Amino acid sequence: QVQLVESGGGLVQSGGSLRLSCAASGLTFSNYDMHWYRQAPGKERELVAGISKTGTAKNYADFVKGRFTISRDNVRNMVYLQMTSLQPEDTAVYYCNAFRVSTSIWGQGTQVTVSS
């Protein structure tokens, strides 16, 4: 069974940090580009960061550049999102996504809440 399971969300004060993790199972992890998306209440889901199959290429949304870092471990089938300098506008459900041609797999999401 193909599955992505996010963890690491929670409540943090403005300026704080969190590290999100996503555990992949049931797929050949190294064949997939991995992404983190987020969706705030009343807003559309938006791309936060992406990382290539080998981890050599990374991209970030402008609103997280310099604050968030995406990484992956192809031995443990994990992808991470290190988030620093969190702000209330970062409050959202964060989703892990695995993507390759014609296939897009989503996790159930993890809630991140940043208090001011």
Short mmCIF file of N, CA and C in Angstrom, two decimals:
data_model
loop_
_atom_site.label_atom_id
_atom_site.label_comp_id
_atom_site.label_asym_id
_atom_site.label_seq_id
_atom_site.Cartn_x
_atom_site.Cartn_y
_atom_site.Cartn_z
N GLN A 1 0.84 -1.18 0.00
CA GLN A 1 0.00 0.00 0.00
C GLN A 1 0.88 1.24 0.00
N VAL A 2 0.66 2.10 -0.99
CA VAL A 2 1.43 3.34 -1.07
C VAL A 2 0.93 4.31 -0.02
N GLN A 3 1.87 4.88 0.72
CA GLN A 3 1.47 5.75 1.83
C GLN A 3 2.52 6.80 2.10
N LEU A 4 2.06 8.02 2.37
CA LEU A 4 2.90 9.10 2.87
C LEU A 4 2.33 9.54 4.20
N VAL A 5 3.17 9.58 5.23
CA VAL A 5 2.69 9.95 6.56
C VAL A 5 3.53 11.10 7.08
N GLU A 6 2.88 12.25 7.27
CA GLU A 6 3.57 13.42 7.80
C GLU A 6 3.52 13.43 9.32
N SER A 7 4.52 14.07 9.90
CA SER A 7 4.56 14.26 11.34
C SER A 7 5.40 15.49 11.64
N GLY A 8 5.34 15.94 12.89
CA GLY A 8 6.18 17.05 13.32
C GLY A 8 5.48 18.38 13.44
N GLY A 9 4.21 18.44 13.04
CA GLY A 9 3.48 19.69 13.17
C GLY A 9 3.17 19.99 14.63
N GLY A 10 2.64 21.18 14.87
CA GLY A 10 2.27 21.56 16.22
C GLY A 10 2.08 23.05 16.35
N LEU A 11 2.05 23.48 17.60
CA LEU A 11 1.87 24.90 17.92
C LEU A 11 3.22 25.49 18.32
N VAL A 12 3.57 26.60 17.70
CA VAL A 12 4.85 27.24 17.99
C VAL A 12 4.65 28.75 18.00
N GLN A 13 5.46 29.44 18.78
CA GLN A 13 5.38 30.90 18.82
C GLN A 13 6.07 31.52 17.62
N SER A 14 5.65 32.73 17.29
CA SER A 14 6.28 33.46 16.20
C SER A 14 7.79 33.54 16.43
N GLY A 15 8.54 33.27 15.36
CA GLY A 15 9.99 33.23 15.44
C GLY A 15 10.56 31.87 15.75
N GLY A 16 9.71 30.92 16.06
CA GLY A 16 10.15 29.59 16.41
C GLY A 16 10.43 28.70 15.21
N SER A 17 10.76 27.46 15.50
CA SER A 17 11.13 26.50 14.46
C SER A 17 10.38 25.18 14.64
N LEU A 18 10.21 24.50 13.55
CA LEU A 18 9.65 23.14 13.54
C LEU A 18 10.32 22.36 12.43
N ARG A 19 10.37 21.05 12.61
CA ARG A 19 10.86 20.18 11.56
C ARG A 19 9.78 19.18 11.22
N LEU A 20 9.29 19.24 10.00
CA LEU A 20 8.31 18.28 9.53
C LEU A 20 9.00 17.09 8.89
N SER A 21 8.42 15.93 9.07
CA SER A 21 8.93 14.71 8.46
C SER A 21 7.81 14.04 7.66
N CYS A 22 8.21 13.33 6.63
CA CYS A 22 7.27 12.58 5.82
C CYS A 22 7.88 11.21 5.54
N ALA A 23 7.21 10.18 5.99
CA ALA A 23 7.67 8.81 5.79
C ALA A 23 6.91 8.19 4.63
N ALA A 24 7.66 7.68 3.66
CA ALA A 24 7.06 7.06 2.48
C ALA A 24 7.19 5.55 2.55
N SER A 25 6.14 4.86 2.11
CA SER A 25 6.18 3.41 2.05
C SER A 25 5.36 2.93 0.86
N GLY A 26 5.70 1.73 0.39
CA GLY A 26 4.94 1.13 -0.71
C GLY A 26 5.27 1.67 -2.08
N LEU A 27 6.35 2.45 -2.19
CA LEU A 27 6.76 2.99 -3.49
C LEU A 27 8.28 3.00 -3.56
N THR A 28 8.78 3.09 -4.78
CA THR A 28 10.23 3.21 -4.97
C THR A 28 10.56 4.68 -4.79
N PHE A 29 10.92 5.03 -3.58
CA PHE A 29 11.01 6.43 -3.16
C PHE A 29 11.94 7.23 -4.06
N SER A 30 13.05 6.66 -4.44
CA SER A 30 14.05 7.40 -5.21
C SER A 30 13.60 7.69 -6.64
N ASN A 31 12.46 7.17 -7.05
CA ASN A 31 11.92 7.46 -8.38
C ASN A 31 11.02 8.70 -8.40
N TYR A 32 10.81 9.29 -7.23
CA TYR A 32 9.85 10.38 -7.11
C TYR A 32 10.53 11.70 -6.71
N ASP A 33 10.13 12.77 -7.39
CA ASP A 33 10.37 14.09 -6.84
C ASP A 33 9.43 14.28 -5.65
N MET A 34 9.91 14.98 -4.65
CA MET A 34 9.11 15.17 -3.43
C MET A 34 8.85 16.65 -3.21
N HIS A 35 7.68 16.94 -2.67
CA HIS A 35 7.29 18.32 -2.44
C HIS A 35 6.60 18.46 -1.09
N TRP A 36 6.65 19.66 -0.58
CA TRP A 36 5.80 20.08 0.53
C TRP A 36 4.86 21.17 0.02
N TYR A 37 3.59 21.00 0.31
CA TYR A 37 2.57 22.00 0.03
C TYR A 37 1.94 22.42 1.35
N ARG A 38 1.21 23.50 1.32
CA ARG A 38 0.44 23.90 2.49
C ARG A 38 -0.89 24.50 2.06
N GLN A 39 -1.84 24.41 2.98
CA GLN A 39 -3.16 24.99 2.73
C GLN A 39 -3.66 25.64 4.01
N ALA A 40 -3.84 26.94 3.93
CA ALA A 40 -4.39 27.70 5.05
C ALA A 40 -5.91 27.75 4.91
N PRO A 41 -6.61 27.98 6.00
CA PRO A 41 -8.08 28.03 5.96
C PRO A 41 -8.56 29.07 4.94
N GLY A 42 -9.46 28.65 4.07
CA GLY A 42 -10.04 29.56 3.09
C GLY A 42 -9.14 29.87 1.91
N LYS A 43 -7.98 29.22 1.84
CA LYS A 43 -7.05 29.48 0.75
C LYS A 43 -6.78 28.20 -0.03
N GLU A 44 -6.24 28.38 -1.23
CA GLU A 44 -5.89 27.22 -2.05
C GLU A 44 -4.57 26.62 -1.56
N ARG A 45 -4.40 25.35 -1.87
CA ARG A 45 -3.15 24.68 -1.56
C ARG A 45 -2.03 25.29 -2.41
N GLU A 46 -0.88 25.53 -1.78
CA GLU A 46 0.22 26.15 -2.49
C GLU A 46 1.52 25.39 -2.25
N LEU A 47 2.37 25.43 -3.27
CA LEU A 47 3.66 24.75 -3.18
C LEU A 47 4.58 25.52 -2.25
N VAL A 48 5.23 24.80 -1.36
CA VAL A 48 6.19 25.40 -0.42
C VAL A 48 7.62 25.13 -0.89
N ALA A 49 7.92 23.86 -1.17
CA ALA A 49 9.28 23.49 -1.56
C ALA A 49 9.26 22.17 -2.29
N GLY A 50 10.28 21.95 -3.11
CA GLY A 50 10.41 20.69 -3.83
C GLY A 50 11.85 20.24 -3.87
N ILE A 51 12.04 18.93 -4.03
CA ILE A 51 13.39 18.38 -4.10
C ILE A 51 13.38 17.25 -5.12
N SER A 52 14.44 17.19 -5.90
CA SER A 52 14.52 16.21 -6.97
C SER A 52 14.78 14.82 -6.42
N LYS A 53 14.71 13.83 -7.30
CA LYS A 53 14.85 12.42 -6.91
C LYS A 53 16.14 12.16 -6.15
N THR A 54 17.22 12.77 -6.60
CA THR A 54 18.52 12.52 -5.96
C THR A 54 18.84 13.54 -4.87
N GLY A 55 18.01 14.56 -4.76
CA GLY A 55 18.25 15.60 -3.76
C GLY A 55 19.17 16.71 -4.21
N THR A 56 19.62 16.65 -5.47
CA THR A 56 20.58 17.64 -5.94
C THR A 56 19.95 18.96 -6.33
N ALA A 57 18.66 18.93 -6.64
CA ALA A 57 17.96 20.16 -7.03
C ALA A 57 16.84 20.44 -6.05
N LYS A 58 16.75 21.69 -5.63
CA LYS A 58 15.71 22.11 -4.69
C LYS A 58 15.10 23.42 -5.18
N ASN A 59 13.85 23.60 -4.90
CA ASN A 59 13.21 24.87 -5.21
C ASN A 59 12.29 25.26 -4.07
N TYR A 60 12.12 26.56 -3.91
CA TYR A 60 11.34 27.10 -2.81
C TYR A 60 10.40 28.20 -3.30
N ALA A 61 9.24 28.29 -2.65
CA ALA A 61 8.39 29.44 -2.89
C ALA A 61 9.08 30.69 -2.33
N ASP A 62 8.82 31.82 -2.96
CA ASP A 62 9.47 33.05 -2.51
C ASP A 62 9.19 33.35 -1.04
N PHE A 63 8.02 32.98 -0.57
CA PHE A 63 7.65 33.36 0.80
C PHE A 63 8.36 32.53 1.87
N VAL A 64 9.11 31.50 1.48
CA VAL A 64 9.86 30.73 2.47
C VAL A 64 11.36 30.72 2.23
N LYS A 65 11.80 31.35 1.17
CA LYS A 65 13.23 31.34 0.87
C LYS A 65 14.04 31.93 2.02
N GLY A 66 15.08 31.21 2.38
CA GLY A 66 15.93 31.64 3.48
C GLY A 66 15.43 31.23 4.85
N ARG A 67 14.21 30.71 4.94
CA ARG A 67 13.65 30.30 6.23
C ARG A 67 13.44 28.79 6.31
N PHE A 68 13.04 28.17 5.21
CA PHE A 68 12.73 26.74 5.17
C PHE A 68 13.78 26.00 4.36
N THR A 69 14.04 24.76 4.75
CA THR A 69 14.98 23.91 4.02
C THR A 69 14.37 22.53 3.83
N ILE A 70 14.34 22.08 2.59
CA ILE A 70 13.85 20.74 2.29
C ILE A 70 15.02 19.80 2.11
N SER A 71 14.86 18.57 2.58
CA SER A 71 15.91 17.56 2.41
C SER A 71 15.24 16.19 2.32
N ARG A 72 16.02 15.22 1.90
CA ARG A 72 15.47 13.86 1.79
C ARG A 72 16.55 12.84 2.12
N ASP A 73 16.10 11.66 2.51
CA ASP A 73 16.98 10.54 2.82
C ASP A 73 16.44 9.35 2.03
N ASN A 74 17.11 8.99 0.94
CA ASN A 74 16.63 7.92 0.08
C ASN A 74 16.92 6.53 0.65
N VAL A 75 17.64 6.46 1.74
CA VAL A 75 17.84 5.17 2.42
C VAL A 75 16.67 4.92 3.36
N ARG A 76 16.27 5.94 4.08
CA ARG A 76 15.17 5.81 5.04
C ARG A 76 13.80 6.13 4.44
N ASN A 77 13.79 6.54 3.16
CA ASN A 77 12.53 6.91 2.49
C ASN A 77 11.81 8.03 3.24
N MET A 78 12.57 9.08 3.54
CA MET A 78 12.04 10.20 4.30
C MET A 78 12.30 11.51 3.57
N VAL A 79 11.40 12.44 3.75
CA VAL A 79 11.63 13.81 3.30
C VAL A 79 11.31 14.73 4.47
N TYR A 80 12.06 15.81 4.57
CA TYR A 80 11.96 16.70 5.71
C TYR A 80 11.74 18.14 5.26
N LEU A 81 11.15 18.91 6.15
CA LEU A 81 11.06 20.35 5.94
C LEU A 81 11.43 21.03 7.25
N GLN A 82 12.62 21.62 7.25
CA GLN A 82 13.07 22.39 8.41
C GLN A 82 12.55 23.81 8.26
N MET A 83 11.78 24.25 9.23
CA MET A 83 11.16 25.57 9.16
C MET A 83 11.67 26.43 10.30
N THR A 84 12.20 27.59 9.98
CA THR A 84 12.69 28.52 10.98
C THR A 84 12.02 29.88 10.79
N SER A 85 12.17 30.73 11.78
CA SER A 85 11.59 32.08 11.73
C SER A 85 10.12 32.04 11.33
N LEU A 86 9.40 31.14 11.96
CA LEU A 86 7.99 30.97 11.61
C LEU A 86 7.17 32.18 11.99
N GLN A 87 6.20 32.48 11.14
CA GLN A 87 5.32 33.63 11.33
C GLN A 87 3.88 33.17 11.33
N PRO A 88 2.98 33.93 11.90
CA PRO A 88 1.56 33.53 11.92
C PRO A 88 1.00 33.20 10.54
N GLU A 89 1.50 33.85 9.51
CA GLU A 89 1.01 33.57 8.16
C GLU A 89 1.48 32.22 7.63
N ASP A 90 2.37 31.55 8.36
CA ASP A 90 2.78 30.19 7.99
C ASP A 90 1.80 29.14 8.52
N THR A 91 0.84 29.57 9.30
CA THR A 91 -0.16 28.65 9.83
C THR A 91 -0.94 28.00 8.70
N ALA A 92 -0.94 26.67 8.69
CA ALA A 92 -1.59 25.92 7.61
C ALA A 92 -1.47 24.43 7.91
N VAL A 93 -2.17 23.64 7.11
CA VAL A 93 -1.92 22.21 7.08
C VAL A 93 -0.86 21.97 6.02
N TYR A 94 0.19 21.26 6.40
CA TYR A 94 1.30 20.99 5.50
C TYR A 94 1.20 19.56 4.98
N TYR A 95 1.31 19.42 3.66
CA TYR A 95 1.14 18.14 3.00
C TYR A 95 2.43 17.72 2.28
N CYS A 96 2.72 16.46 2.37
CA CYS A 96 3.81 15.86 1.63
C CYS A 96 3.25 15.31 0.32
N ASN A 97 4.02 15.45 -0.75
CA ASN A 97 3.59 14.98 -2.06
C ASN A 97 4.74 14.28 -2.77
N ALA A 98 4.42 13.14 -3.35
CA ALA A 98 5.38 12.41 -4.18
C ALA A 98 4.89 12.49 -5.62
N PHE A 99 5.78 12.85 -6.53
CA PHE A 99 5.36 13.06 -7.90
C PHE A 99 6.32 12.44 -8.90
N ARG A 100 5.74 11.76 -9.87
CA ARG A 100 6.45 11.37 -11.08
C ARG A 100 5.43 11.41 -12.20
N VAL A 101 5.86 11.18 -13.41
CA VAL A 101 4.97 11.33 -14.56
C VAL A 101 3.69 10.53 -14.32
N SER A 102 2.56 11.18 -14.40
CA SER A 102 1.20 10.63 -14.29
C SER A 102 0.83 10.14 -12.90
N THR A 103 1.69 10.33 -11.94
CA THR A 103 1.39 9.86 -10.58
C THR A 103 1.67 10.96 -9.57
N SER A 104 0.69 11.24 -8.73
CA SER A 104 0.85 12.20 -7.65
C SER A 104 0.21 11.62 -6.40
N ILE A 105 1.03 11.49 -5.37
CA ILE A 105 0.60 10.85 -4.13
C ILE A 105 0.64 11.87 -3.00
N TRP A 106 -0.40 11.88 -2.17
CA TRP A 106 -0.49 12.85 -1.08
C TRP A 106 -0.58 12.18 0.27
N GLY A 107 -0.01 12.84 1.25
CA GLY A 107 -0.20 12.44 2.62
C GLY A 107 -1.46 13.08 3.18
N GLN A 108 -1.72 12.81 4.45
CA GLN A 108 -2.94 13.30 5.08
C GLN A 108 -2.77 14.71 5.66
N GLY A 109 -1.54 15.15 5.76
CA GLY A 109 -1.27 16.50 6.26
C GLY A 109 -0.96 16.55 7.74
N THR A 110 -0.25 17.60 8.12
CA THR A 110 0.05 17.85 9.52
C THR A 110 -0.16 19.34 9.78
N GLN A 111 -0.81 19.66 10.87
CA GLN A 111 -1.17 21.04 11.19
C GLN A 111 0.00 21.78 11.81
N VAL A 112 0.28 22.95 11.28
CA VAL A 112 1.26 23.87 11.86
C VAL A 112 0.52 25.15 12.24
N THR A 113 0.63 25.52 13.50
CA THR A 113 -0.01 26.74 13.98
C THR A 113 1.03 27.62 14.63
N VAL A 114 1.13 28.86 14.16
CA VAL A 114 2.12 29.80 14.68
C VAL A 114 1.36 30.93 15.38
N SER A 115 1.62 31.08 16.66
CA SER A 115 0.95 32.11 17.43
C SER A 115 1.79 33.38 17.46
N SER A 116 1.11 34.50 17.51
CA SER A 116 1.82 35.79 17.51
C SER A 116 2.14 36.25 18.93
#
